mmCIF file of C-alpha atoms in Angstrom:
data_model
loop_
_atom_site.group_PDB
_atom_site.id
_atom_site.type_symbol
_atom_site.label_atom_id
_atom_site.label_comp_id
_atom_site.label_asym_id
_atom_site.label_seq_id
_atom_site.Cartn_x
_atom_site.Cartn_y
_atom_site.Cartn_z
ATOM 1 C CA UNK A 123 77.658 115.776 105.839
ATOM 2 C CA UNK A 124 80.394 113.304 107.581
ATOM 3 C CA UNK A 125 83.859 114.173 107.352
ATOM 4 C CA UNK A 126 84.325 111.119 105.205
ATOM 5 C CA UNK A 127 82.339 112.259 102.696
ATOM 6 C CA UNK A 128 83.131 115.859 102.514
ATOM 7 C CA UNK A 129 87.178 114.844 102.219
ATOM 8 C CA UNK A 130 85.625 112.437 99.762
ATOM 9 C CA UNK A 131 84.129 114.931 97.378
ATOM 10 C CA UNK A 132 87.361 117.369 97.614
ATOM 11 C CA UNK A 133 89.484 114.364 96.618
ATOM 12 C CA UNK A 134 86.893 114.115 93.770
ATOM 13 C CA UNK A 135 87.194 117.302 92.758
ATOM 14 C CA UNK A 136 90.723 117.438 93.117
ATOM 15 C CA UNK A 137 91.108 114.815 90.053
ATOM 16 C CA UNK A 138 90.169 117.563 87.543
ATOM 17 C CA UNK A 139 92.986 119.453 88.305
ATOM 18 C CA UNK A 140 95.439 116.079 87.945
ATOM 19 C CA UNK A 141 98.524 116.860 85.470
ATOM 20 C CA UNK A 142 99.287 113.118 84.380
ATOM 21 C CA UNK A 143 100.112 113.436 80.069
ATOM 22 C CA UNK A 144 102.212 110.266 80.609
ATOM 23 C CA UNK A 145 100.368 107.868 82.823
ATOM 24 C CA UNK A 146 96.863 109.163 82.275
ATOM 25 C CA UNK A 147 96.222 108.170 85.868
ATOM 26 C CA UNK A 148 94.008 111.193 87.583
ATOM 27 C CA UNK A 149 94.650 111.372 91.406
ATOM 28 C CA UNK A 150 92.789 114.332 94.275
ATOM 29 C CA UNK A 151 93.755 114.389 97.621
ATOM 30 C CA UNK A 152 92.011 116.025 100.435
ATOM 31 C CA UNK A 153 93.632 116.521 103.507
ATOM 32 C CA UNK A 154 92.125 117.260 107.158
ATOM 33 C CA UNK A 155 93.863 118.783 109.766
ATOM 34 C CA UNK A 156 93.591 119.325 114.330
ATOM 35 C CA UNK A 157 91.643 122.233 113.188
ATOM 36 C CA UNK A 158 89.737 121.719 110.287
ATOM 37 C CA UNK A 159 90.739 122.808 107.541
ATOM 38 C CA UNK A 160 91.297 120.588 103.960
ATOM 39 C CA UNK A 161 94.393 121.333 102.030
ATOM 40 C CA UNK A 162 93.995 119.801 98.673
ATOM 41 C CA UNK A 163 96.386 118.221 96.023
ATOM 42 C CA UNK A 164 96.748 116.109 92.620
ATOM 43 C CA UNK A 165 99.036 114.612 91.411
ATOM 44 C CA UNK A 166 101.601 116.569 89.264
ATOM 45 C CA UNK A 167 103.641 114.403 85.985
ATOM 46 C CA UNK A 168 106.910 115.258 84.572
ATOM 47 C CA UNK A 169 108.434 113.737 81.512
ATOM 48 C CA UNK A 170 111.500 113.230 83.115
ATOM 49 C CA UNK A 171 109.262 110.947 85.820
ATOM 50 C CA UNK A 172 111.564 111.755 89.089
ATOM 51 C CA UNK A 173 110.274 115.374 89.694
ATOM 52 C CA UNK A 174 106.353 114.000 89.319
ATOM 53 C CA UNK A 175 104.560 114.751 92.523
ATOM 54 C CA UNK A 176 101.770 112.796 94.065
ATOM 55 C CA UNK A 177 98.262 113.964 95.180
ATOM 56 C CA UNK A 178 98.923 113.504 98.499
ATOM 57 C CA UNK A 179 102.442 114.736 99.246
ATOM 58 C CA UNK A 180 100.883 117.963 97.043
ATOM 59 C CA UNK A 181 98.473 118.587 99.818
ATOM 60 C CA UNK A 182 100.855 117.403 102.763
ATOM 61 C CA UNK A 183 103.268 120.152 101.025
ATOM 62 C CA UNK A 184 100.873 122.915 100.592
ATOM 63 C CA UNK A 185 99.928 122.432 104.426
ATOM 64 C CA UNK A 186 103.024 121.910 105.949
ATOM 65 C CA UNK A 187 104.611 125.041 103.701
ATOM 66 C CA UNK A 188 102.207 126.961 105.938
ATOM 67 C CA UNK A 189 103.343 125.481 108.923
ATOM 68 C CA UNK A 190 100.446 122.896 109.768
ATOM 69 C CA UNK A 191 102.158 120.078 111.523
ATOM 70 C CA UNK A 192 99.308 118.278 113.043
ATOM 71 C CA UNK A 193 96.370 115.901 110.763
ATOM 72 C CA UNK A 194 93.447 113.630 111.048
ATOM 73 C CA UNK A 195 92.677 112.157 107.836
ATOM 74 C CA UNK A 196 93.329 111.831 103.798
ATOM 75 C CA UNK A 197 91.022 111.078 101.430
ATOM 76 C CA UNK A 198 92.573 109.699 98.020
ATOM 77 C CA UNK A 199 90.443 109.115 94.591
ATOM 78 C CA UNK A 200 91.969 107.861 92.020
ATOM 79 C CA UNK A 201 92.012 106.362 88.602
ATOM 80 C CA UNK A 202 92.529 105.900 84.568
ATOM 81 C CA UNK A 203 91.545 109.453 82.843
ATOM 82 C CA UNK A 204 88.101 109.045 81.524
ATOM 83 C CA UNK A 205 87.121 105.996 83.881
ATOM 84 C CA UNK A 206 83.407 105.554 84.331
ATOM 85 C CA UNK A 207 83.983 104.207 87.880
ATOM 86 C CA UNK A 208 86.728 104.298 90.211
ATOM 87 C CA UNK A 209 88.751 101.548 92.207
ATOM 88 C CA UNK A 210 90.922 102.152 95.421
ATOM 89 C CA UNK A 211 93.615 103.912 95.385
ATOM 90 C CA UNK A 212 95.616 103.101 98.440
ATOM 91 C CA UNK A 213 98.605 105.150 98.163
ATOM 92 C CA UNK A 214 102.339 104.592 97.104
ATOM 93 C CA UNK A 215 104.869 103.802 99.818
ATOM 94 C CA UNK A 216 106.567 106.956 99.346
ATOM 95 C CA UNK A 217 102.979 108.614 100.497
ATOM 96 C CA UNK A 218 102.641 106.467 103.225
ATOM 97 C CA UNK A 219 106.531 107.188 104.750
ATOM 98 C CA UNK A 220 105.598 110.818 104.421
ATOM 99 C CA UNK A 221 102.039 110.641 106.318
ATOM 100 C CA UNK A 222 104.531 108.786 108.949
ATOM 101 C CA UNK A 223 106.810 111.828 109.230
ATOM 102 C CA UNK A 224 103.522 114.000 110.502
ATOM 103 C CA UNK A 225 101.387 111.082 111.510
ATOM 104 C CA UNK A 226 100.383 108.516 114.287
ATOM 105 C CA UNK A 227 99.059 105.122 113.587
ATOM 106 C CA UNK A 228 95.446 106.252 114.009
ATOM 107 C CA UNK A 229 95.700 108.751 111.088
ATOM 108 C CA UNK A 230 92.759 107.873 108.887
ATOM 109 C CA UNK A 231 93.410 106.981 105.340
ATOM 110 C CA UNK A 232 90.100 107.340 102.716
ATOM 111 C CA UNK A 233 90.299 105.408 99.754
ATOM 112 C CA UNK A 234 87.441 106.875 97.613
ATOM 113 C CA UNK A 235 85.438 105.294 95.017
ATOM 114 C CA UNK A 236 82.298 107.665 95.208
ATOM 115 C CA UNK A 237 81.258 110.464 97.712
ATOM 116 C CA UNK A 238 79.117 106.955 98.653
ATOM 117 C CA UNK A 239 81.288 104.402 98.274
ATOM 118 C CA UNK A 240 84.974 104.990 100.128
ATOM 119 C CA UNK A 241 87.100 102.415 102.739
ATOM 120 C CA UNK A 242 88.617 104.178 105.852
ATOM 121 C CA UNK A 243 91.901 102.685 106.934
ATOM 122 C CA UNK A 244 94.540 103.957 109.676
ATOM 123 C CA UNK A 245 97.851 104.866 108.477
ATOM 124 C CA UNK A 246 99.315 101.732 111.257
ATOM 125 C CA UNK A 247 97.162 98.691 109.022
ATOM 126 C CA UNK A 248 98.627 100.395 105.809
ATOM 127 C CA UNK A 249 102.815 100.934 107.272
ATOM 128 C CA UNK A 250 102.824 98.478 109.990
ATOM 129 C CA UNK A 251 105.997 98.633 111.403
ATOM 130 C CA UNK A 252 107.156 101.766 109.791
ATOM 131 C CA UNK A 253 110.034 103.299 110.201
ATOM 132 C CA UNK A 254 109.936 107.006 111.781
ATOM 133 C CA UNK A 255 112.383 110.066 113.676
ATOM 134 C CA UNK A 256 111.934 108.154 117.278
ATOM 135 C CA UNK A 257 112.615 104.919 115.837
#
């Protein structure tokens, strides 16, 4: 199975576990890193809205909290709760400044509609110009 697909079907997975009561928006994020290993996430609502998490700061979190510094791709599914099919999901620009804080431009970003059906993207076409540490 390609690594595309297997971060697909984690982010798939991952959607089940989403805690959205206020948007009803279900997001799973599956996380590579240098070594291979997937650290997973959803997205986590509040009712106060500022304290909600995203899927894939959850799994950038998780991973970095164990001091894994170093990644090669994301894979993102997400959508309306009960949706029969998915659409991309590109993620929010808070996301994307945080992938910049532990990635390079060639990151890979996974946008999943189906285990099938997913874009690949590098973190530089989605935060050109981004602002970062060495800026």
């Amino acid at each position: 199975m390609t690594e595309e697909k297997t971060l697909s079907r984690e982010a798939l997975k991952m959607r089940e576990f989403s805690y959205s009561p206020y948007s009803h928006f279900r997001v799973g994020a599956a996380l590579l890193d240098k070594q291979g290993n997937i650290y997973t996430g959803c997205n986590i609502e509040n009712s106060s809205y500022s304290p909600s998490n995203c899927a894939e700061r959850t799994a950038f979190f998780k991973a970095v909290s164990e001091g894994i510094r170093e990644f090669e791709a994301i894979a993102i599914a997400g959508g309306p709760e009960g949706a029969q099919e998915l659409n991309y999901c590109p993620p929010c620009g808070v996301c994307r400044q945080v992938m910049r804080e532990f990635c390079e431009d060639d990151f890979k970003i996974i946008l999943v509609k189906s285990e099938e059906e997913y874009k690949v993207f590098t973190l530089g076409e989605l935060l050109p110009q981004s602002f970062w540490a060495d800026f």
